[in-house]
PDB file of C-alpha atoms and ligand atoms in Angstrom:
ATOM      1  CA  UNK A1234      70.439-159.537-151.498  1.00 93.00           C
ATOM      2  CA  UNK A1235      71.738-156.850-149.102  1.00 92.00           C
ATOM      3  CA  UNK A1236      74.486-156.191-150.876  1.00 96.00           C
ATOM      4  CA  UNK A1237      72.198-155.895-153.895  1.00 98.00           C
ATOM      5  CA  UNK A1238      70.060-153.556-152.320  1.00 97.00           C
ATOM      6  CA  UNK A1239      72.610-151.472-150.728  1.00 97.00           C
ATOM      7  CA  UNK A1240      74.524-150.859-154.472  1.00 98.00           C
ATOM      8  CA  UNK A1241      71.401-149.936-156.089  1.00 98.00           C
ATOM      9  CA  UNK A1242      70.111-147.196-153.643  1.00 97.00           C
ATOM     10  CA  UNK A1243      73.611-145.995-153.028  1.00 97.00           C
ATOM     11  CA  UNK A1244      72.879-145.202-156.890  1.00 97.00           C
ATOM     12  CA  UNK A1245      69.471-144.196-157.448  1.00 97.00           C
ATOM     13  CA  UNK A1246      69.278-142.248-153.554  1.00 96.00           C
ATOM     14  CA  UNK A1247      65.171-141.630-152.860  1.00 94.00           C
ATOM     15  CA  UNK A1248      63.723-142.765-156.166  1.00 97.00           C
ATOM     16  CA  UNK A1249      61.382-145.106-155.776  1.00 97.00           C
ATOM     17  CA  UNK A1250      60.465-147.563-158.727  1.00 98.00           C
ATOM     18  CA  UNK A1251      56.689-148.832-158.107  1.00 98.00           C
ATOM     19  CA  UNK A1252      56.489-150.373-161.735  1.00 98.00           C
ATOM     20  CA  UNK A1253      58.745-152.622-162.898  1.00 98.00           C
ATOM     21  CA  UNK A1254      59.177-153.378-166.979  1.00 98.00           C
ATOM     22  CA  UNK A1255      60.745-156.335-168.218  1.00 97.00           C
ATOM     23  CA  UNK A1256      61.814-155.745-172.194  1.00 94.00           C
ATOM     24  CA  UNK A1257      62.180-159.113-174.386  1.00 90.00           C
ATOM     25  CA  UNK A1258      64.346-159.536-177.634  1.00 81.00           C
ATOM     26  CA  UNK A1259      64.517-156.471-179.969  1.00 76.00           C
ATOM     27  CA  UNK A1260      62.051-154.133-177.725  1.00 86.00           C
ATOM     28  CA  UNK A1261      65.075-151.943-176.723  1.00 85.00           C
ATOM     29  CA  UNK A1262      63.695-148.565-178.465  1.00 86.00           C
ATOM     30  CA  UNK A1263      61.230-148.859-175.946  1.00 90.00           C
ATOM     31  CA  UNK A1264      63.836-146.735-173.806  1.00 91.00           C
ATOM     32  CA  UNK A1265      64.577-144.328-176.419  1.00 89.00           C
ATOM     33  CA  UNK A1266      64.163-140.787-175.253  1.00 89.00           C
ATOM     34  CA  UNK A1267      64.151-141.964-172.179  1.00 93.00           C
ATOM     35  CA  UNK A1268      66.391-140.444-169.399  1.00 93.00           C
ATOM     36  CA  UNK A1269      67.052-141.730-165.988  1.00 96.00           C
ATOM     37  CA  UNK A1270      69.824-143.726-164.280  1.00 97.00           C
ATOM     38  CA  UNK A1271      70.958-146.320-165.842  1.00 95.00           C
ATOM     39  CA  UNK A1272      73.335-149.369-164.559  1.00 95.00           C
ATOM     40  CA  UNK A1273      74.729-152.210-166.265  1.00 94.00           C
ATOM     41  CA  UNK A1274      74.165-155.719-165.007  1.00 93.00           C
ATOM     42  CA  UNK A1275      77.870-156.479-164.975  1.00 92.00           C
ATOM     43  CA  UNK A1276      78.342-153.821-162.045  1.00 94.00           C
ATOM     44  CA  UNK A1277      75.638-155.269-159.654  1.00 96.00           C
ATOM     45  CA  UNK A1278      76.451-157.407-157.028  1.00 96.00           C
ATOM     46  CA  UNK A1279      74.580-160.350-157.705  1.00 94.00           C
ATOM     47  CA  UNK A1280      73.458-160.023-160.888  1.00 92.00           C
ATOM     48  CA  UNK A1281      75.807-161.104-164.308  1.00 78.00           C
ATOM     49  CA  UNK A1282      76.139-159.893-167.334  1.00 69.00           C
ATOM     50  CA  UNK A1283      73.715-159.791-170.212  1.00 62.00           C
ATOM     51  CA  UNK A1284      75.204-161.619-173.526  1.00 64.00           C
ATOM     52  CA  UNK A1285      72.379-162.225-175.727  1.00 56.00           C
ATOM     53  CA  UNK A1286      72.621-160.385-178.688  1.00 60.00           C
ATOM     54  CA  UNK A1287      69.715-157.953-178.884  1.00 59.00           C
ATOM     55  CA  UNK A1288      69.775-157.359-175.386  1.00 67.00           C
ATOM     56  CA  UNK A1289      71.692-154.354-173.772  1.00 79.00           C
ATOM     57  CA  UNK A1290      71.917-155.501-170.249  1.00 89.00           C
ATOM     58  CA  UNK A1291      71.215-152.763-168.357  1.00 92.00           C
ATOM     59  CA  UNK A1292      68.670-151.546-165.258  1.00 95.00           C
ATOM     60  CA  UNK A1293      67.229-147.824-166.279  1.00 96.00           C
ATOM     61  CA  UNK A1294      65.349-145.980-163.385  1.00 98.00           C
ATOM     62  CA  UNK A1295      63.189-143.267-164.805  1.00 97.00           C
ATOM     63  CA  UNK A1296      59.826-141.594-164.916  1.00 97.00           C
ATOM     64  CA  UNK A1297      57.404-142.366-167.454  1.00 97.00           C
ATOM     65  CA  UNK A1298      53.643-140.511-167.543  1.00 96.00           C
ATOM     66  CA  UNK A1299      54.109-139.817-164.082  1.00 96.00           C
ATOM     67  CA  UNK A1300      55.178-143.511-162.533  1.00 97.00           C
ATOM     68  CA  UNK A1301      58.448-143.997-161.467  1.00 98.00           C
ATOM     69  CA  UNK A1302      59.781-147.344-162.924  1.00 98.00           C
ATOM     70  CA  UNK A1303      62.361-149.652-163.133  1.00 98.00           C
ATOM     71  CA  UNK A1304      63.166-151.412-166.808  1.00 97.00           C
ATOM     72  CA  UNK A1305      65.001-154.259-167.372  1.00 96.00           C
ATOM     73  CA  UNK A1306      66.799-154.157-171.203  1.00 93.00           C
ATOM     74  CA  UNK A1307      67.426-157.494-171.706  1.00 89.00           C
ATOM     75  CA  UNK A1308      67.229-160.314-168.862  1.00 91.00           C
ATOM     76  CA  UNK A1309      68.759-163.484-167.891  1.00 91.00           C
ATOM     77  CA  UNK A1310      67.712-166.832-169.671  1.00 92.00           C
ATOM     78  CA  UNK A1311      67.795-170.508-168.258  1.00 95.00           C
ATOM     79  CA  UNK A1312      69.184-171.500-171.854  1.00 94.00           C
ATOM     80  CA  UNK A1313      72.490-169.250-170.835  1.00 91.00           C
ATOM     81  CA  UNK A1314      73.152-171.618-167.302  1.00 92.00           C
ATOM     82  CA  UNK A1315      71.546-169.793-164.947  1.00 90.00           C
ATOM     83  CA  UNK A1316      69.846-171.661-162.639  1.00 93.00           C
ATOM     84  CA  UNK A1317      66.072-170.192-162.563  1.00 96.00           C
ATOM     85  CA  UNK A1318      66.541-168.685-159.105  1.00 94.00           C
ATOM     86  CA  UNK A1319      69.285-166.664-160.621  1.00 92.00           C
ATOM     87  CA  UNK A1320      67.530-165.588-163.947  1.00 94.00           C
ATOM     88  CA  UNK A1321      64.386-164.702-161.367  1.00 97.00           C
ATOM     89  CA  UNK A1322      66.445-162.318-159.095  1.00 96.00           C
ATOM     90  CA  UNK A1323      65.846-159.160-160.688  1.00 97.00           C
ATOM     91  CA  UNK A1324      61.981-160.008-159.554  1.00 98.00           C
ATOM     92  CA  UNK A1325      62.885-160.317-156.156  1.00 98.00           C
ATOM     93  CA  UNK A1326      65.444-157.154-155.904  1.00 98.00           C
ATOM     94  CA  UNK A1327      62.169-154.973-157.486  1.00 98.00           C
ATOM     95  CA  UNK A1328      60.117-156.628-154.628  1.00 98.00           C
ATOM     96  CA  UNK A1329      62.260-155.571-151.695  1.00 97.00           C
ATOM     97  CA  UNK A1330      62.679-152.354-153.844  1.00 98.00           C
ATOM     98  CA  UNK A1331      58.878-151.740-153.437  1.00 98.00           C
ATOM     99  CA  UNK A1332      57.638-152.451-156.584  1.00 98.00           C
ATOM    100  CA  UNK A1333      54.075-153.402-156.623  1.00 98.00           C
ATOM    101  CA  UNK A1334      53.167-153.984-160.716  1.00 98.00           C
ATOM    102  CA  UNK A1335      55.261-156.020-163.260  1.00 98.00           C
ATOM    103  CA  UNK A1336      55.132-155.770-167.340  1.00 98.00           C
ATOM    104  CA  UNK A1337      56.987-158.641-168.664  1.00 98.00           C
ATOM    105  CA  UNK A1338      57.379-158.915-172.497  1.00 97.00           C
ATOM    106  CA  UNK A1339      59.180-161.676-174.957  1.00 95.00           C
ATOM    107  CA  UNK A1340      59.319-162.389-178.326  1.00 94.00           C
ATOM    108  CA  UNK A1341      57.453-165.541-178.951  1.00 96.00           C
ATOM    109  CA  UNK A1342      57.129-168.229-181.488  1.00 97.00           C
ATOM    110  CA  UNK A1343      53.175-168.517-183.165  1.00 98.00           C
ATOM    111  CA  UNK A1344      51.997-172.267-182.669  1.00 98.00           C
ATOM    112  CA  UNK A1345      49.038-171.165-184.463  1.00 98.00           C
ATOM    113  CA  UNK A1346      48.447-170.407-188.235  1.00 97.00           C
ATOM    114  CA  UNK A1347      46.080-167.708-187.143  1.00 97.00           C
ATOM    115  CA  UNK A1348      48.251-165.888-184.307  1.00 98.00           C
ATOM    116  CA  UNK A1349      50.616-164.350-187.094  1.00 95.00           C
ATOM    117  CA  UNK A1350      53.881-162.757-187.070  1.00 94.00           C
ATOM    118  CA  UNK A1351      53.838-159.091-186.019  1.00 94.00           C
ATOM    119  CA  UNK A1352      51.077-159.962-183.496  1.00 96.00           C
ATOM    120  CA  UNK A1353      50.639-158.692-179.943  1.00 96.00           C
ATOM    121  CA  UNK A1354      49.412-161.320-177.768  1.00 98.00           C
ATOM    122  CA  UNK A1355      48.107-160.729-173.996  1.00 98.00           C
ATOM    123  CA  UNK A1356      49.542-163.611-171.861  1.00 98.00           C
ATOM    124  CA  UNK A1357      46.327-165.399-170.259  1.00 98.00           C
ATOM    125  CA  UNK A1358      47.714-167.768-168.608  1.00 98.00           C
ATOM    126  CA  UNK A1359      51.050-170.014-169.315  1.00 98.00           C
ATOM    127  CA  UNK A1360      52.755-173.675-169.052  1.00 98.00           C
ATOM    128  CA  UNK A1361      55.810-174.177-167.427  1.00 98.00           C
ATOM    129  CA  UNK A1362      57.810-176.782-169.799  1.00 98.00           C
ATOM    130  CA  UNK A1363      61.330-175.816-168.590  1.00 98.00           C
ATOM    131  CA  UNK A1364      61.906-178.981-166.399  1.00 97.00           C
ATOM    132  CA  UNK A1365      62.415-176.848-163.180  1.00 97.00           C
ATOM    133  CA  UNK A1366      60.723-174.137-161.357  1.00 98.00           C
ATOM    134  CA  UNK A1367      62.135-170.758-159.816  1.00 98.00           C
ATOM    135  CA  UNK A1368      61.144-171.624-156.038  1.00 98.00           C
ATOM    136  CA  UNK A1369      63.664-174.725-155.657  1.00 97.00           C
ATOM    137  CA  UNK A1370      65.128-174.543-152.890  1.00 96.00           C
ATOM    138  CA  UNK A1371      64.878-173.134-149.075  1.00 96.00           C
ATOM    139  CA  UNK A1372      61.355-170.845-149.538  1.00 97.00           C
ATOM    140  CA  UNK A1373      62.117-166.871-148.666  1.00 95.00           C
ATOM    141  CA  UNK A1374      59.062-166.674-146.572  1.00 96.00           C
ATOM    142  CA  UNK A1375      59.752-162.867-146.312  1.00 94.00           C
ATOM    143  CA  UNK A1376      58.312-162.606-149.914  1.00 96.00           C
ATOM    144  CA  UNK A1377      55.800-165.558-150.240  1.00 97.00           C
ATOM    145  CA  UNK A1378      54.144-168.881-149.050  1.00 98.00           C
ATOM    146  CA  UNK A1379      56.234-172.012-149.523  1.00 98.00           C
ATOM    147  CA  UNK A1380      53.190-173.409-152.119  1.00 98.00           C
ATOM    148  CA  UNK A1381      51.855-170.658-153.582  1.00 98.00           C
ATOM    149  CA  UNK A1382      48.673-170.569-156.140  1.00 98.00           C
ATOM    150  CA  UNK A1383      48.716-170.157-159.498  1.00 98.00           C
ATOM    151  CA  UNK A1384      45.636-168.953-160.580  1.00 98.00           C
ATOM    152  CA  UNK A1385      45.606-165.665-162.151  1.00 98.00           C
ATOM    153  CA  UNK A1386      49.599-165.628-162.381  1.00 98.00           C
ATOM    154  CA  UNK A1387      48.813-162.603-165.161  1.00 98.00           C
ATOM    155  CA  UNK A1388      46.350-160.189-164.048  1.00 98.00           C
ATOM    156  CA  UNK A1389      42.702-160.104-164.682  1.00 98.00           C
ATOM    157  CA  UNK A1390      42.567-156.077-164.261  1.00 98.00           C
ATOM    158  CA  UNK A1391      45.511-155.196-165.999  1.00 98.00           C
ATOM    159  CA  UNK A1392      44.043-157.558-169.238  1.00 98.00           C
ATOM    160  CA  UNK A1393      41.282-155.610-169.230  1.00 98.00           C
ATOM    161  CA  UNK A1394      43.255-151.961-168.823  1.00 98.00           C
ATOM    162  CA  UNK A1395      45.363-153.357-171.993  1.00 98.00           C
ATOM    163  CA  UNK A1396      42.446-154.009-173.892  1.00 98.00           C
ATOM    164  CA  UNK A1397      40.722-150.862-173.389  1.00 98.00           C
ATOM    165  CA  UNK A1398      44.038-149.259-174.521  1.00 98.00           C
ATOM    166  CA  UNK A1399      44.485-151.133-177.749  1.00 97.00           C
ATOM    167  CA  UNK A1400      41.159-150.125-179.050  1.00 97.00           C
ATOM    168  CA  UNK A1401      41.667-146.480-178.261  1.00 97.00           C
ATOM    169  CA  UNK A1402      44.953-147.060-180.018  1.00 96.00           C
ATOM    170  CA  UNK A1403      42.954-149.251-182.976  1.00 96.00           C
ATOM    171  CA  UNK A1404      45.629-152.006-182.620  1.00 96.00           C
ATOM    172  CA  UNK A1405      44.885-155.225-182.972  1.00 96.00           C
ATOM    173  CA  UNK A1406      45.630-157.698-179.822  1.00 97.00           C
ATOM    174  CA  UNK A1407      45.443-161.291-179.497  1.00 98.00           C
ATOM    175  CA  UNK A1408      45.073-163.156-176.271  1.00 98.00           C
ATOM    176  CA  UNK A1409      46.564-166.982-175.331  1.00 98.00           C
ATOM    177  CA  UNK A1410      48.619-169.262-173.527  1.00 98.00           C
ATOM    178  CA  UNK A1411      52.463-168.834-173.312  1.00 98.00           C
ATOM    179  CA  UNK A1412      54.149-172.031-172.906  1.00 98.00           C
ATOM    180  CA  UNK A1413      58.073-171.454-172.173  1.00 98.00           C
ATOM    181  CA  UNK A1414      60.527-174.641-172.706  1.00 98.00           C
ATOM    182  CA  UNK A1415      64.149-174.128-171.686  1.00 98.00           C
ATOM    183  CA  UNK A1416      65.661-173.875-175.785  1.00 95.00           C
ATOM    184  CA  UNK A1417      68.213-172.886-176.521  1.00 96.00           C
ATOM    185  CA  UNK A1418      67.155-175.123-179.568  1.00 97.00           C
ATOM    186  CA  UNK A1419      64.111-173.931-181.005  1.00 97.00           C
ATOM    187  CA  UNK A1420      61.101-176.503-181.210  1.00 97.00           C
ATOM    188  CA  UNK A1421      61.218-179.658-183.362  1.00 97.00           C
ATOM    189  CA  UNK A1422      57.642-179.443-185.618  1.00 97.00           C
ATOM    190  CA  UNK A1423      56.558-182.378-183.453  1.00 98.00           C
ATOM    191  CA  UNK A1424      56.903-180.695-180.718  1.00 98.00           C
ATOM    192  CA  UNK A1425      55.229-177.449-181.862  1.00 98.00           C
ATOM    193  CA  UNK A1426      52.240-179.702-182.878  1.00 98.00           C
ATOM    194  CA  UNK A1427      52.451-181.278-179.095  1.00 98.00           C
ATOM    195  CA  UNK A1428      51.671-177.991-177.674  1.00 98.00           C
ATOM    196  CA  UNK A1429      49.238-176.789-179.869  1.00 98.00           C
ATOM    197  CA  UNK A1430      47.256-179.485-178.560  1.00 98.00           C
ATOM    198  CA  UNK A1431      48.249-178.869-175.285  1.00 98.00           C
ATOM    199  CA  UNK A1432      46.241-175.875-175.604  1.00 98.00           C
ATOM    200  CA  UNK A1433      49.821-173.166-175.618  1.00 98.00           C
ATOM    201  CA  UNK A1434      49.447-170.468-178.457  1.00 98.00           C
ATOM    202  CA  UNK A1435      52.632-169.483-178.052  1.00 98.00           C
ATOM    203  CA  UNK A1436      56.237-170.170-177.147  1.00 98.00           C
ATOM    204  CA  UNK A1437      59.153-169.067-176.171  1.00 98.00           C
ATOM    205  CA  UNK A1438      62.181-168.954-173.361  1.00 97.00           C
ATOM    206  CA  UNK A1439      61.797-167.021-170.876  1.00 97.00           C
ATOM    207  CA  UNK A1440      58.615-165.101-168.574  1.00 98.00           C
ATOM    208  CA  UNK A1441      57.604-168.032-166.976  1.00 98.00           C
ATOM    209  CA  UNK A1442      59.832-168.092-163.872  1.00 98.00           C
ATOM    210  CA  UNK A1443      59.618-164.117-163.867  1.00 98.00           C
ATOM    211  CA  UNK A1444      55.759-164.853-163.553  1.00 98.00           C
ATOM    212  CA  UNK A1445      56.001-167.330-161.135  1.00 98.00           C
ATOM    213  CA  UNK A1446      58.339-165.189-158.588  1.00 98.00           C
ATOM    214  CA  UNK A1447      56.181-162.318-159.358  1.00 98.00           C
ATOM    215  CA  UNK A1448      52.866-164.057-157.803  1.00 98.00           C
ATOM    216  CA  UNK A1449      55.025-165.719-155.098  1.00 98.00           C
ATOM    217  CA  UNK A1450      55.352-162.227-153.823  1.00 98.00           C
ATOM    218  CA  UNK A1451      52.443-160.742-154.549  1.00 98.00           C
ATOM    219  CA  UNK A1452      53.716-158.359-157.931  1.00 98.00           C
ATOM    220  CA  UNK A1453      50.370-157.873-160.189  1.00 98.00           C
ATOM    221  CA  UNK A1454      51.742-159.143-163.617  1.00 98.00           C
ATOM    222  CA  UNK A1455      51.120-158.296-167.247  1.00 98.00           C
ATOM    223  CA  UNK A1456      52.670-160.470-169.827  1.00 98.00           C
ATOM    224  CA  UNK A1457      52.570-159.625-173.264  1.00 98.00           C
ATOM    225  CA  UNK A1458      54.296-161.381-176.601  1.00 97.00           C
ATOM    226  CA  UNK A1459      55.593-160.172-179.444  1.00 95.00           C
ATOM    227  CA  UNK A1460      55.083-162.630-182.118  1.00 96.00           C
ATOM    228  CA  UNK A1461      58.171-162.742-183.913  1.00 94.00           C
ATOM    229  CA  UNK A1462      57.943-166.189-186.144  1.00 95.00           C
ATOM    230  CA  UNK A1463      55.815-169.043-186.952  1.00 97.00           C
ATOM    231  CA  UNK A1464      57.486-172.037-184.866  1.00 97.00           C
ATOM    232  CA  UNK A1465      58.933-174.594-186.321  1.00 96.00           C
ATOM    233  CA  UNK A1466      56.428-176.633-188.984  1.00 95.00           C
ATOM    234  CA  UNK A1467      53.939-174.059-189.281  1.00 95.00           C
ATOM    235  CA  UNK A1468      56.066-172.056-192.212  1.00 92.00           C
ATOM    236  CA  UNK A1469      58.722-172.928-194.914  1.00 88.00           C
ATOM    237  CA  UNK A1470      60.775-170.766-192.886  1.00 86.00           C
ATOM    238  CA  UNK A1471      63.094-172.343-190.229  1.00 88.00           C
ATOM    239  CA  UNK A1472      62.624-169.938-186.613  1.00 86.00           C
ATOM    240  CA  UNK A1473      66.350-167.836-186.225  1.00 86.00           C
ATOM    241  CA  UNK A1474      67.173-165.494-184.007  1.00 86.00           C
ATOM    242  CA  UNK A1475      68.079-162.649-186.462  1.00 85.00           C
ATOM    243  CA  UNK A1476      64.469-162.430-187.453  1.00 82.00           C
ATOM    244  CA  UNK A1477      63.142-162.936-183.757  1.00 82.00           C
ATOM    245  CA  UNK A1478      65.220-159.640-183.200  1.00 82.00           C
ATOM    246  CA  UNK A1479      64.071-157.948-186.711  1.00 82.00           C
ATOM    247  CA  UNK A1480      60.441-158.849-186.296  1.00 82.00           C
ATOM    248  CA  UNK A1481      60.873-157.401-182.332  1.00 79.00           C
ATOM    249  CA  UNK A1482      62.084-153.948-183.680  1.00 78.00           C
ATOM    250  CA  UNK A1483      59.565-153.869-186.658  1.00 83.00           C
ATOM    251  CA  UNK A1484      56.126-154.476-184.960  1.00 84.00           C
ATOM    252  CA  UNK A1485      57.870-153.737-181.503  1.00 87.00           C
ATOM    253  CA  UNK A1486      57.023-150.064-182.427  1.00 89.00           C
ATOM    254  CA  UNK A1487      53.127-151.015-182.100  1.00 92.00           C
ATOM    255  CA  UNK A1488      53.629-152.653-178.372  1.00 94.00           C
ATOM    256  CA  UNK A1489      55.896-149.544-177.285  1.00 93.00           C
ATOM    257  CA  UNK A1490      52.799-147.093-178.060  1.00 94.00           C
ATOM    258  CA  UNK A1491      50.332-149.788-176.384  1.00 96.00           C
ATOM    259  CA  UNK A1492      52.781-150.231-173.428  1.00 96.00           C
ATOM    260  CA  UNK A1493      52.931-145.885-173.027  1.00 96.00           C
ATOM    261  CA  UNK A1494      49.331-146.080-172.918  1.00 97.00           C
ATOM    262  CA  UNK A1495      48.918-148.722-170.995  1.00 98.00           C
ATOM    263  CA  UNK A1496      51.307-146.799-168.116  1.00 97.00           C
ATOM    264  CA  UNK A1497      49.307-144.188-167.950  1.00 96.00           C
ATOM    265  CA  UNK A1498      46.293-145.589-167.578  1.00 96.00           C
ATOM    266  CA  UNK A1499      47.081-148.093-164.269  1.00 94.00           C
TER     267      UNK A1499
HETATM  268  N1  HPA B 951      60.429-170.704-180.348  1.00 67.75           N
HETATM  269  C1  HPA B 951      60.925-170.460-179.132  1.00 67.75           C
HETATM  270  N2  HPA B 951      61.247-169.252-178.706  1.00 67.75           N
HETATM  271  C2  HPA B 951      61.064-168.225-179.542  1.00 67.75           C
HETATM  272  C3  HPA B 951      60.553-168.404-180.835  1.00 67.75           C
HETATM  273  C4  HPA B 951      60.213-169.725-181.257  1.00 67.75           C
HETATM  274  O1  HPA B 951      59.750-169.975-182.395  1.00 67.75           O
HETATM  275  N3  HPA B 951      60.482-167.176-181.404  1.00 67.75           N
HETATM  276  C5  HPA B 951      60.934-166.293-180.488  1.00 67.75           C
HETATM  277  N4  HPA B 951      61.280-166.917-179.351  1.00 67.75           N
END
């Protein structure tokens, strides 16, 4: 972690990020236009490279509305062999970095026949399916409580500050579960049925142990999905990751705006 911390302010000198933004599959144009200093995973100490297609694997420090912030393009997913404490470092670097709010995004899977492609979903609340948990392993007490709660992992304040901004905006948002399993396989339809009555609206790979870390150390959290796909069963269509990244850069447009308003307005 020191070394960590000592690259990154070696590189961005007295900026200080207070909002972190975490970008999920095909959102990248979110950082169009926008100019700052940027730094690829590969050259971090501690972090690795990026290789998911769709993601560009780099930190960009910049100022947006007035808040100086931190965005990840692209992160690190379980499904690529990273253990979860690994894919949930970036979290932890903000933290000591001062960061005090989070915005994590994905593209998700629908596991509802109303909760359509091209939806934007607010992240209520969410089930951990990935068979492990970021906090494995000797607890950090610097940044949290060995067993820490989990109520209100996405918060109630920021909800309501999204809301407000989609109907000035007149876009439509949803609001649901997010249930995360490891994948890299996408969901068999028995499986999408299982957590549909599990009471998950949504699914997908990744946020979860972001979350998690993120209320360990006391980051206020958004999360917000892009629906990208019906999961598997609920269409003809078979999920595939070209049209998880399509459907992220068509509708993605629509969660940019929201996501600019939504900045200035916390
Ligand atoms: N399943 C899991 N993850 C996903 C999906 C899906 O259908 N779509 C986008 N990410």
């Amino acid at each position: 972690m020191h070394l960590t911390l000592e690259f990154i302010k070696e590189k961005i000198k007295d900026f200080k990020p207070e909002l972190a933004i975490v970008l999920g599959s095909g959102l990248g144009a979110f950082c169009d236009g926008l100019d700052g200093i940027s730094i690829p995973y590969g050259d971090i100490p501690g972090f690795s490279p990026a290789k998911v297609k769709g993601h560009k694997g780099e930190l960009l420090f910049c100022n947006i509305h007035g808040k100086n912030c931190v965005i990840m393009q692209g992160r690190f997913h379980f499904y690529e062999g990273h253990p979860l404490c690994q894919t949930t470092y970036p979290i932890k670097v903000f933290k000591k970095l001062g960061v005090e709010k989070l915005i994590l995004t994905n593209a998700a899977g629908s596991l509802r026949k109303d909760l359509a492609p091209g939806s934007i979903m607010i992240i209520s609340d969410h089930i951990n399916f990935m068979g492990s948990n970021p906090l494995i392993g000797e607890n950090d007490d610097t940044l949290g409580t060995r067993f820490p709660d989990m109520n209100e992992v996405y918060s109630k304040r920021m909800r309501n500050i999204l809301k407000q901004c989609a109907q000035r905006l007149d876009i439509e948002l949803r609001e649901g579960v997010y249930c995360a399993l490891s994948g890299p396989s996408y969901e068999t339809p028995a499986e999408v049925k299982m957590l549909a009555i599990l009471g998950a609206d949504a699914t997908g790979m990744s946020t979860v142990p972001e979350a998690i870390v993120a209320k360990h150390c006391s980051i206020e959290t958004l999360g917000v999905s892009l629906i990208t796909n019906y999961a598997a069963g609920l269409s003809d269509a078979a999920p595939n990751h070209k049209e998880v990244v399509e459907m992220g850069k068509t509708a993605g447009s629509k969660l940019c705006k929201l996501l600019n308003e939504f900045i200035k307005n916390i």
